[in-house]
Tab-separated table of C-alpha atoms and ligand atoms in Angstrom:
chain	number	residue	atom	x	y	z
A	1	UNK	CA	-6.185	6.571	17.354
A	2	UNK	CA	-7.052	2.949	17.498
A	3	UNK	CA	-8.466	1.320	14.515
A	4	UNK	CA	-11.514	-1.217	14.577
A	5	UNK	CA	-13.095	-3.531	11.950
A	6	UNK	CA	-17.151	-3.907	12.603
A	7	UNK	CA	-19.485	-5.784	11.034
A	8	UNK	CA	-22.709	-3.624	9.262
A	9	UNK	CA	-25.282	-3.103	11.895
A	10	UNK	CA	-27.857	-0.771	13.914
A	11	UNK	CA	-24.452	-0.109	16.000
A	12	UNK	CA	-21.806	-0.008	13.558
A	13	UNK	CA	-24.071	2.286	11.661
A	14	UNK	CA	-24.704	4.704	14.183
A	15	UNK	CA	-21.365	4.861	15.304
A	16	UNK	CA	-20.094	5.832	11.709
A	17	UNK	CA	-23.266	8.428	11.064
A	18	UNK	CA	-21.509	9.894	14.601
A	19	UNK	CA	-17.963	10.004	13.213
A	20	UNK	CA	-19.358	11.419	9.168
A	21	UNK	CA	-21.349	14.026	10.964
A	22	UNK	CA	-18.657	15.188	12.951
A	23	UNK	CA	-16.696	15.896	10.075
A	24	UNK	CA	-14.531	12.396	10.347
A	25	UNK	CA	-14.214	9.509	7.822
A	26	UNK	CA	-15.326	6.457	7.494
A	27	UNK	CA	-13.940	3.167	5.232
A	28	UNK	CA	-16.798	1.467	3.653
A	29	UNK	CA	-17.198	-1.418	1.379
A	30	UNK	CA	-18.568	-1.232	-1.966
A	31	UNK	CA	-18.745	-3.520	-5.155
A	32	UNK	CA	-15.318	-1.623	-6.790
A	33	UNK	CA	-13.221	-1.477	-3.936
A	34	UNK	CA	-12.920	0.010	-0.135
A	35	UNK	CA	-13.943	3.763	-0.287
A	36	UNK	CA	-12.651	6.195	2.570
A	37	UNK	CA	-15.791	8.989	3.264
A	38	UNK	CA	-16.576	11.705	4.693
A	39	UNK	CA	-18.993	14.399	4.682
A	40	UNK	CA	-19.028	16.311	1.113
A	41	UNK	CA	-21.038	19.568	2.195
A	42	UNK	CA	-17.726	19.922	5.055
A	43	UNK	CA	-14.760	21.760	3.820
A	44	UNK	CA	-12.312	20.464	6.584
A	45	UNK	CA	-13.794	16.652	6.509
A	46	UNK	CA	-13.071	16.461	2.453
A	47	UNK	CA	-9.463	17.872	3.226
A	48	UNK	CA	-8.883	15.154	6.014
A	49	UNK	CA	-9.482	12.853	3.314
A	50	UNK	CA	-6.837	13.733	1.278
A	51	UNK	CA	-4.247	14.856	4.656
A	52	UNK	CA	-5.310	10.413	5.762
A	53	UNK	CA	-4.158	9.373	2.286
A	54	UNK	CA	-1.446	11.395	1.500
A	55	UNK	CA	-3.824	12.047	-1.845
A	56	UNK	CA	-2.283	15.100	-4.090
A	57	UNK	CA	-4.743	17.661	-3.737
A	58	UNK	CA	-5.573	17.857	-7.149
A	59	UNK	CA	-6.890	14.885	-7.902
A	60	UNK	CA	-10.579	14.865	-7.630
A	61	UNK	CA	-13.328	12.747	-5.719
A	62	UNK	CA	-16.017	10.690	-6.180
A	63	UNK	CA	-19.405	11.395	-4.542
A	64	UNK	CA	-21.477	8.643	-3.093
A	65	UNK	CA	-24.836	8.500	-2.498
A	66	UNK	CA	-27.689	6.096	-1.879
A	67	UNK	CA	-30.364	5.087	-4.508
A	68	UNK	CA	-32.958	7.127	-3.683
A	69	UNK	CA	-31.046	10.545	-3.238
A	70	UNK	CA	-31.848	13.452	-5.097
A	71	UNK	CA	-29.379	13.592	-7.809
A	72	UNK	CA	-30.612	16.786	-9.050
A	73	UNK	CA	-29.582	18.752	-5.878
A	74	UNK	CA	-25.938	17.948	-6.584
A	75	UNK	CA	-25.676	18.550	-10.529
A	76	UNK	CA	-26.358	21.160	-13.106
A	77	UNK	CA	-27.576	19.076	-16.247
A	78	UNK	CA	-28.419	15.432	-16.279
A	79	UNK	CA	-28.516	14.773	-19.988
A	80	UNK	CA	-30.944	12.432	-21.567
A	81	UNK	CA	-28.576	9.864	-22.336
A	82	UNK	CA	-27.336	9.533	-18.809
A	83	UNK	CA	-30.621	8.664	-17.331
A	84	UNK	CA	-30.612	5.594	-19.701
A	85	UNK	CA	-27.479	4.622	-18.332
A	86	UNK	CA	-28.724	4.876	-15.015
A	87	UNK	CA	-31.471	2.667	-15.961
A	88	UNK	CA	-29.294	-0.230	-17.411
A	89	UNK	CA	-26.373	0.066	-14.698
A	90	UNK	CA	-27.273	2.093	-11.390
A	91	UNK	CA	-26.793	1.106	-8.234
A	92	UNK	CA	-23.398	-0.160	-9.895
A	93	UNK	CA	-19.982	0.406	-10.728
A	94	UNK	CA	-20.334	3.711	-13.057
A	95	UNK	CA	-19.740	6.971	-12.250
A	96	UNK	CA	-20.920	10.062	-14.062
A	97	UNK	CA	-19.479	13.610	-14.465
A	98	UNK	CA	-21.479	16.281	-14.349
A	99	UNK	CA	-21.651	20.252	-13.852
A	100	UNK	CA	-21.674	20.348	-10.503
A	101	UNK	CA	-24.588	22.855	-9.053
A	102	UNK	CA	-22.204	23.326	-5.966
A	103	UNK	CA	-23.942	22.259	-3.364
A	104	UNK	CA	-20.798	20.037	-2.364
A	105	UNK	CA	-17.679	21.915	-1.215
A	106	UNK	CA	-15.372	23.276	-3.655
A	107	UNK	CA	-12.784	20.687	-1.984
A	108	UNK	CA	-14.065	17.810	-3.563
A	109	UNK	CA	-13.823	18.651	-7.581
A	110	UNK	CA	-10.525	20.367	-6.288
A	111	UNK	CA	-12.060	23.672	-8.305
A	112	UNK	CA	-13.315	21.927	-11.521
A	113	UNK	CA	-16.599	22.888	-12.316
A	114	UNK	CA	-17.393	19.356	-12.928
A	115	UNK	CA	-18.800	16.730	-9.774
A	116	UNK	CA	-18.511	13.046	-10.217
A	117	UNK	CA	-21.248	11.275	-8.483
A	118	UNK	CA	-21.573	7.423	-8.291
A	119	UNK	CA	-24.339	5.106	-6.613
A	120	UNK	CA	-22.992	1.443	-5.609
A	121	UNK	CA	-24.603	-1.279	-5.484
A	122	UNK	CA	-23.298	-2.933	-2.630
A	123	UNK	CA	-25.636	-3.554	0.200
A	124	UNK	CA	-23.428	-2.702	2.730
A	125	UNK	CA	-22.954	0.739	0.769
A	126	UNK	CA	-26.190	1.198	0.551
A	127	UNK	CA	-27.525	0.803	4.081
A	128	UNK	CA	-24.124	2.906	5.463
A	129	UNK	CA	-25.701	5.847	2.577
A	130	UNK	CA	-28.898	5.525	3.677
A	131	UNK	CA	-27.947	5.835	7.292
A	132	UNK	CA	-25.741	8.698	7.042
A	133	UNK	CA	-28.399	10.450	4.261
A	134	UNK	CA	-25.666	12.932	2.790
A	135	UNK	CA	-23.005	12.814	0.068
A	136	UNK	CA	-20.565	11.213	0.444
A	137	UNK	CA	-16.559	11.916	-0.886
A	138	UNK	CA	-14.697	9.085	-1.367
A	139	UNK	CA	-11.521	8.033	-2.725
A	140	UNK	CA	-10.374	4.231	-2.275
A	141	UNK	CA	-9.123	3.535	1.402
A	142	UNK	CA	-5.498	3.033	0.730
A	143	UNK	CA	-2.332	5.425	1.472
A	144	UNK	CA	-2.220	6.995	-2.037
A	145	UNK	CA	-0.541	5.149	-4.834
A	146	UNK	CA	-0.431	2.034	-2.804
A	147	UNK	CA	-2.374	-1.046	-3.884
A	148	UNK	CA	-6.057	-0.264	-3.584
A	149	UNK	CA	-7.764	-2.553	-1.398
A	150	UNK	CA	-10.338	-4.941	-1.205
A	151	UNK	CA	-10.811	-6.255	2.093
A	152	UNK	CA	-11.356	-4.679	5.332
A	153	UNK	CA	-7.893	-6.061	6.385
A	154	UNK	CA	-6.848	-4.465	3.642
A	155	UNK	CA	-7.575	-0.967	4.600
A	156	UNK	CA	-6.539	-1.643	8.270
A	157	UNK	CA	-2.994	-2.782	6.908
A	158	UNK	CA	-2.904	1.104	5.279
A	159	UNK	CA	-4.823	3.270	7.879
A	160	UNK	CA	-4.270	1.503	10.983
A	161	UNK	CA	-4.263	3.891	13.567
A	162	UNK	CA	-5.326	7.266	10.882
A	163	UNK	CA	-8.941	6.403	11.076
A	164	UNK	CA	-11.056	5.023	13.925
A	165	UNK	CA	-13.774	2.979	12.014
A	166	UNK	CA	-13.736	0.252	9.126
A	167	UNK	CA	-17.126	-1.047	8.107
A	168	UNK	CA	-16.700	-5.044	7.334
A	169	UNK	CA	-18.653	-5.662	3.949
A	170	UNK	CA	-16.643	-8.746	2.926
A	171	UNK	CA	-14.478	-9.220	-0.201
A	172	UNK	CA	-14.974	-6.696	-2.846
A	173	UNK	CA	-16.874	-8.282	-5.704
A	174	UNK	CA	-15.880	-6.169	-8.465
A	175	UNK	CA	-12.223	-6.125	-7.922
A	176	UNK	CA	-11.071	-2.556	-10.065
A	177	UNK	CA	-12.759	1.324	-9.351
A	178	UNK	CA	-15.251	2.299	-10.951
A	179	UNK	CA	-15.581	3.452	-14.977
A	180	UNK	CA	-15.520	7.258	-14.819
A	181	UNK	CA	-17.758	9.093	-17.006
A	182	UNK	CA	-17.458	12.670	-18.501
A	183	UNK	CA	-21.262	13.295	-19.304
A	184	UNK	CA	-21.032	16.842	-19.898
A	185	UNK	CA	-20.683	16.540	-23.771
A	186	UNK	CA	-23.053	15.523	-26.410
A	187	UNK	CA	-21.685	11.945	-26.482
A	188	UNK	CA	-20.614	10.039	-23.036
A	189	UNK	CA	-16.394	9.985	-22.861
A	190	UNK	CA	-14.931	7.092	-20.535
A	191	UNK	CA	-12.124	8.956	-18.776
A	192	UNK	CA	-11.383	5.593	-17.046
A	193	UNK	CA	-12.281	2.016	-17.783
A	194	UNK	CA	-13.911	-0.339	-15.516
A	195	UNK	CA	-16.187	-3.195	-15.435
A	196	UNK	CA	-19.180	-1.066	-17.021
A	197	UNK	CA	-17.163	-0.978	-20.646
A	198	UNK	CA	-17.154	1.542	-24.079
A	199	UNK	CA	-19.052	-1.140	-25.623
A	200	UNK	CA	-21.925	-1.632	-22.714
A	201	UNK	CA	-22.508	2.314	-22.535
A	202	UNK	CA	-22.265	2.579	-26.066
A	203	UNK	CA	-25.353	0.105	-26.485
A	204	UNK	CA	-27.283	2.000	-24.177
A	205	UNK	CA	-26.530	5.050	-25.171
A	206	UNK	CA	-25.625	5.154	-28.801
A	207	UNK	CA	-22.081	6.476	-29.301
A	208	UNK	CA	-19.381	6.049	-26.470
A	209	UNK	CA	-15.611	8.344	-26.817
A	210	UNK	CA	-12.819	7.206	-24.540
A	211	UNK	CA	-10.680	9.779	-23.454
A	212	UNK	CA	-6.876	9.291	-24.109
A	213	UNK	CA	-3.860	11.611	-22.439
A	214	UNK	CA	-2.607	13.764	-24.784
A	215	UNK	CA	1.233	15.496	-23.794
A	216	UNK	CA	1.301	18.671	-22.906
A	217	UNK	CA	-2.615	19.070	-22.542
A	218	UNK	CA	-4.381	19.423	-19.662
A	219	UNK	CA	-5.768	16.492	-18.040
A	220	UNK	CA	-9.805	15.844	-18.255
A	221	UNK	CA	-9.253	13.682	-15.590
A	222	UNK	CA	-6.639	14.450	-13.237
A	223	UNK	CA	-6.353	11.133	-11.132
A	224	UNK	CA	-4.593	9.909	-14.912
A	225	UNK	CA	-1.750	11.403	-14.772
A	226	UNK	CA	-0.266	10.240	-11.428
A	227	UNK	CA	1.430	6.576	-10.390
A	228	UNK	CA	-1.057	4.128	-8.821
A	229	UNK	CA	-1.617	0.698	-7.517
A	230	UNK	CA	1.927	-0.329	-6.858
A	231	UNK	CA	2.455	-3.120	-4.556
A	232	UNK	CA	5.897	-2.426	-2.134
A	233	UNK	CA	8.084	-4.742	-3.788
A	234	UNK	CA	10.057	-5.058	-7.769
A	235	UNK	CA	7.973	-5.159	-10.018
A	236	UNK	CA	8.184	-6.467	-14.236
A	237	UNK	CA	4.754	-6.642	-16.360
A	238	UNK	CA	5.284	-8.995	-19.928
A	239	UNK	CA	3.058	-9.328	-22.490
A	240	UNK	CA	0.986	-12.702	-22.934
A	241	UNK	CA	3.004	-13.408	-26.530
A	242	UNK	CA	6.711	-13.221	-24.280
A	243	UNK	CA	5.008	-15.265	-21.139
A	244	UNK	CA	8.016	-17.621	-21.681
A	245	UNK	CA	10.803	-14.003	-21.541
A	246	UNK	CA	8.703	-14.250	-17.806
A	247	UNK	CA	9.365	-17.706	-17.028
A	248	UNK	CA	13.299	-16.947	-17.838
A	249	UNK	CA	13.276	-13.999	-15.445
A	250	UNK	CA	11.311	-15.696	-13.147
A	251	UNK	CA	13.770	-18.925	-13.173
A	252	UNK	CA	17.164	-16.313	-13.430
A	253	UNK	CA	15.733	-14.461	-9.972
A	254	UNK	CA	15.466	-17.587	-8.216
A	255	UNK	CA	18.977	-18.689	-9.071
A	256	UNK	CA	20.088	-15.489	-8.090
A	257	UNK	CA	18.375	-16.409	-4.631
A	258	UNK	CA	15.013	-13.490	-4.806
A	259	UNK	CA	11.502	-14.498	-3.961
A	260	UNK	CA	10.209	-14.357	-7.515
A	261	UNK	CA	6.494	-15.093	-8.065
A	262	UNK	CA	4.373	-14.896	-11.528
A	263	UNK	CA	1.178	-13.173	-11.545
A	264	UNK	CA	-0.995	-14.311	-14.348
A	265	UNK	CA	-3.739	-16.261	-15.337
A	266	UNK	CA	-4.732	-19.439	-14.590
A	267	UNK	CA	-4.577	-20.574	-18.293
A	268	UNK	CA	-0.778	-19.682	-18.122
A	269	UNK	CA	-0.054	-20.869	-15.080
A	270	UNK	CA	-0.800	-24.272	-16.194
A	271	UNK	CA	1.405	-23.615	-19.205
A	272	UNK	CA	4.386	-22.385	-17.714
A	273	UNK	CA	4.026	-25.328	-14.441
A	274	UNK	CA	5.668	-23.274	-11.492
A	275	UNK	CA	5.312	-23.708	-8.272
A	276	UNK	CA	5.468	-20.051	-7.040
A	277	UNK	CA	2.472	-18.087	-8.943
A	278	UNK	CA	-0.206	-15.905	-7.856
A	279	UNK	CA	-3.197	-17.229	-9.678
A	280	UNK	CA	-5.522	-14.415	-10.933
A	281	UNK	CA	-8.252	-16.871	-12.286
A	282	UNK	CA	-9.792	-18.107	-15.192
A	283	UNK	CA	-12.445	-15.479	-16.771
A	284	UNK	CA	-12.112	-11.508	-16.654
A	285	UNK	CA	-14.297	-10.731	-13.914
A	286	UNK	CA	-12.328	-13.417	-11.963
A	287	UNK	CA	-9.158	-11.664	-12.918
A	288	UNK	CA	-10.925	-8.296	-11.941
A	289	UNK	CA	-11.617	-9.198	-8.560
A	290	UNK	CA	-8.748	-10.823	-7.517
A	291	UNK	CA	-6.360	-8.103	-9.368
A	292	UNK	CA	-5.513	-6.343	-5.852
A	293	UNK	CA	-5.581	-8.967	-3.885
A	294	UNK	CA	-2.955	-11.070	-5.543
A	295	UNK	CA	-0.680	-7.398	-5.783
A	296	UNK	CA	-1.271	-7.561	-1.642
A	297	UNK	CA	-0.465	-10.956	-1.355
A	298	UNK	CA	2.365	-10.630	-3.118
A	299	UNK	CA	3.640	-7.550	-1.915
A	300	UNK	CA	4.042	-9.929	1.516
A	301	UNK	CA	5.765	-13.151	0.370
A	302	UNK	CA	7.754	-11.739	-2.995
A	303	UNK	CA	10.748	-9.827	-3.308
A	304	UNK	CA	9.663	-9.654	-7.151
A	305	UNK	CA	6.307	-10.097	-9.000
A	306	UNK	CA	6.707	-10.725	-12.674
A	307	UNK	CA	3.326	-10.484	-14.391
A	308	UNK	CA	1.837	-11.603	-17.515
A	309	UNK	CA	-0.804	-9.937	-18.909
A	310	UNK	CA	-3.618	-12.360	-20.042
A	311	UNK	CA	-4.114	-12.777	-24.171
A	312	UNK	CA	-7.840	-11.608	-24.064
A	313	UNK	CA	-7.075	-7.513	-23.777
A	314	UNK	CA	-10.796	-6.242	-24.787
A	315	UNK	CA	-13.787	-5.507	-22.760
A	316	UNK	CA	-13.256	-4.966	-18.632
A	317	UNK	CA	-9.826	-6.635	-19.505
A	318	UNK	CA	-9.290	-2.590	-20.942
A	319	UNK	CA	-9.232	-1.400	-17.094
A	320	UNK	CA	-7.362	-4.514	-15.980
A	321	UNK	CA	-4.797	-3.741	-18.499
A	322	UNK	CA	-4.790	0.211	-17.147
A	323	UNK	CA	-4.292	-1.288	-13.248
A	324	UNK	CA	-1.769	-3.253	-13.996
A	325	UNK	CA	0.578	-1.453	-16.451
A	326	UNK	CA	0.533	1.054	-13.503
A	327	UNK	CA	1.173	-1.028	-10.960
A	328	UNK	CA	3.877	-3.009	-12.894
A	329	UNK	CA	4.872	-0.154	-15.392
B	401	AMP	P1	-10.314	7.388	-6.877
B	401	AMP	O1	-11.168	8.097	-5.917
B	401	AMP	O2	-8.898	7.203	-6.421
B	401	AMP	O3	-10.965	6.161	-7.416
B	401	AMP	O4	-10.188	8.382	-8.122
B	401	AMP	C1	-11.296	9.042	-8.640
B	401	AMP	C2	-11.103	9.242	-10.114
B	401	AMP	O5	-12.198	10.011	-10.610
B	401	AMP	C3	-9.830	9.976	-10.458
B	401	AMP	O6	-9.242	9.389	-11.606
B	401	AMP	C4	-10.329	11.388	-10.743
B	401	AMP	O7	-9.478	12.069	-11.633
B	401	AMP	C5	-11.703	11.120	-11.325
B	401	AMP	N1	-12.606	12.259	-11.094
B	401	AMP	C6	-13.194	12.623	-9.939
B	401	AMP	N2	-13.906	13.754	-10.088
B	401	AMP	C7	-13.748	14.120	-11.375
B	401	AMP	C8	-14.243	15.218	-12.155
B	401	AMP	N3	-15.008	16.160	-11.621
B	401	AMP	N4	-13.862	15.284	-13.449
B	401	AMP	C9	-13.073	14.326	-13.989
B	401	AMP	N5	-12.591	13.266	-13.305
B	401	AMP	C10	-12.921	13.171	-12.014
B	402	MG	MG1	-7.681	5.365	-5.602
């Protein structure tokens, strides 16, 4: 199957409505990363998903859909609170749990009773929802556990030749998936942190739980408990207090003769003056976005990333921590 990057338009468009409503999928840009969809009402489109990833097939999907779709079609309940967090953060990167009405196929929640549904707010996104006018599952558009990308090179470097169309929407502007959130309780539960944080929902919407892994119980969210994000070469992660324990493994590898690079921020990388470092920026939505793509660029040039996590460790810097103490773990 040959693999091409478009840009959005009338043709592009059409071309992926074709693919969706035969049952195929489609990578798509949106403001978290690249999702890979398909058609959520078809059984054997939602499996090809997972059969193009390699995705375990019990870990869950996301639905997309556009702004102006009827939410109520797809869910059970939509409790008060989450329609104020709709207000303050939708189209954007938050998605909601909900009991599902099942109207999607059974595929998708992988038999949970529960559907996640999220509305981006990329325009690209939007007008490729719009187009198509049905849910839409969709996991990121990587092989599974591989980096998750966030550039339409990035998703032809995975799928190349697995799926037929990639829809160009630029760099991702976000830079880390979405926050996932359980609103079937009384109180909202983040299940996974993103750039919507506790503290942002919580001021909407009162009280805010995060959900933590306990051993031996049974996952709320099942996409927790498996590896993720890891770029193909060594990895080490250090903590911002032993940046300079880095900079001695960093200098050891290269007399041992390994392509060694440090991922951190640009505050250290002035500190610790080296020339090979992937630079992840200076604030934490900087350090969101480029995340992945410093993990991809590295993955190509180093035969070792050592990264230092950055001091500030609150806020989105929560999900950056979760990305990379999996990817580097
Ligand atoms: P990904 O598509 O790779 O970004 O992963 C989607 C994430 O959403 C995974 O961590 C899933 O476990 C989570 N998720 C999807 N659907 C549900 C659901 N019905 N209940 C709880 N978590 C879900
Ligand atoms: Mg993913």
């Amino acid at each position: 199957m040959e693999t091409r990057i478009y840009n959005i338009d009338g043709h592009s468009l059409a071309l992926a409505k074709k693919i969706i409503e035969s049952g195929g999928a489609v990578a798509f840009p949106t403001e978290t990363v690249y999702g890979l969809g398909a058609n959520a009402l078809n059984d054997e489109a939602v499996r090809g998903i997972y059969a193009i990833k390699g995705r375990p097939s019990d870990n869950p999907l996301i639905v997309h859909v556009h702004k102006d779709y009827d939410l109520s079609s797809l869910v059970d309940f939509i409790p008060e609170y989450s329609k104020e967090l709709a207000k303050a953060f939708l189209p954007g990167p938050l998605t909601m749990v909900y009991r599902s009405s099942k109207k999607v196929s059974p595929v998708v929640s992988c038999g949970l009773d529960t559907l996640a549904v999220r509305i981006p707010s990329h325009e690209g996104a939007q007008e490729f929802l719009k187009y198509v006018d049905l849910p839409i599952a969709a996991p990121s558009a990587n092989i599974s556990k591989h980096v998750s990308p966030v550039t339409a090179q990035h998703v032809f470097d995975d799928l190349n030749g697995r799926i037929s169309c990639i829809l160009d929407g630029g760099k991702c502007s976000g830079g880390i998936e979405s926050t996932v959130l359980d609103c079937t309780g009384d109180v909202p539960c983040v299940l996974r942190s993103g750039l919507v944080t506790r503290d942002m929902i919580a001021q909407v919407a009162g009280e805010c739980d995060e959900y933590h892994m306990v051993e031996g119980e049974k996952v709320r969210s099942p996409g927790m408990k498996y590896k993720h994000y890891s770029p193909r070469c060594m990895t080490r992660l250090y903590s911002y207090s032993d940046r300079f324990e880095a900079l001695r493994e960093y200098t050891e590898c290269k007399k041992r003769g390994l392509k060694a690079y440090i991922m951190c921020d640009d505050g250290v990388a002035e500190e610790l003056k080296i020339n090979d470092v992937l630079k992840l920026g200076a604030d934490e939505s900087e350090i969101a976005r480029n995340l992945y793509d410093k993990l991809r660029e590295g993955e190509q040039v180093a035969e070792i990333i050592i990264a230092v996590a950055p001091l500030k460790q609150d806020g989105v810097m929560v999900g950056v921590m979760n990305r990379l103490s999996k990817a580097c773990g």
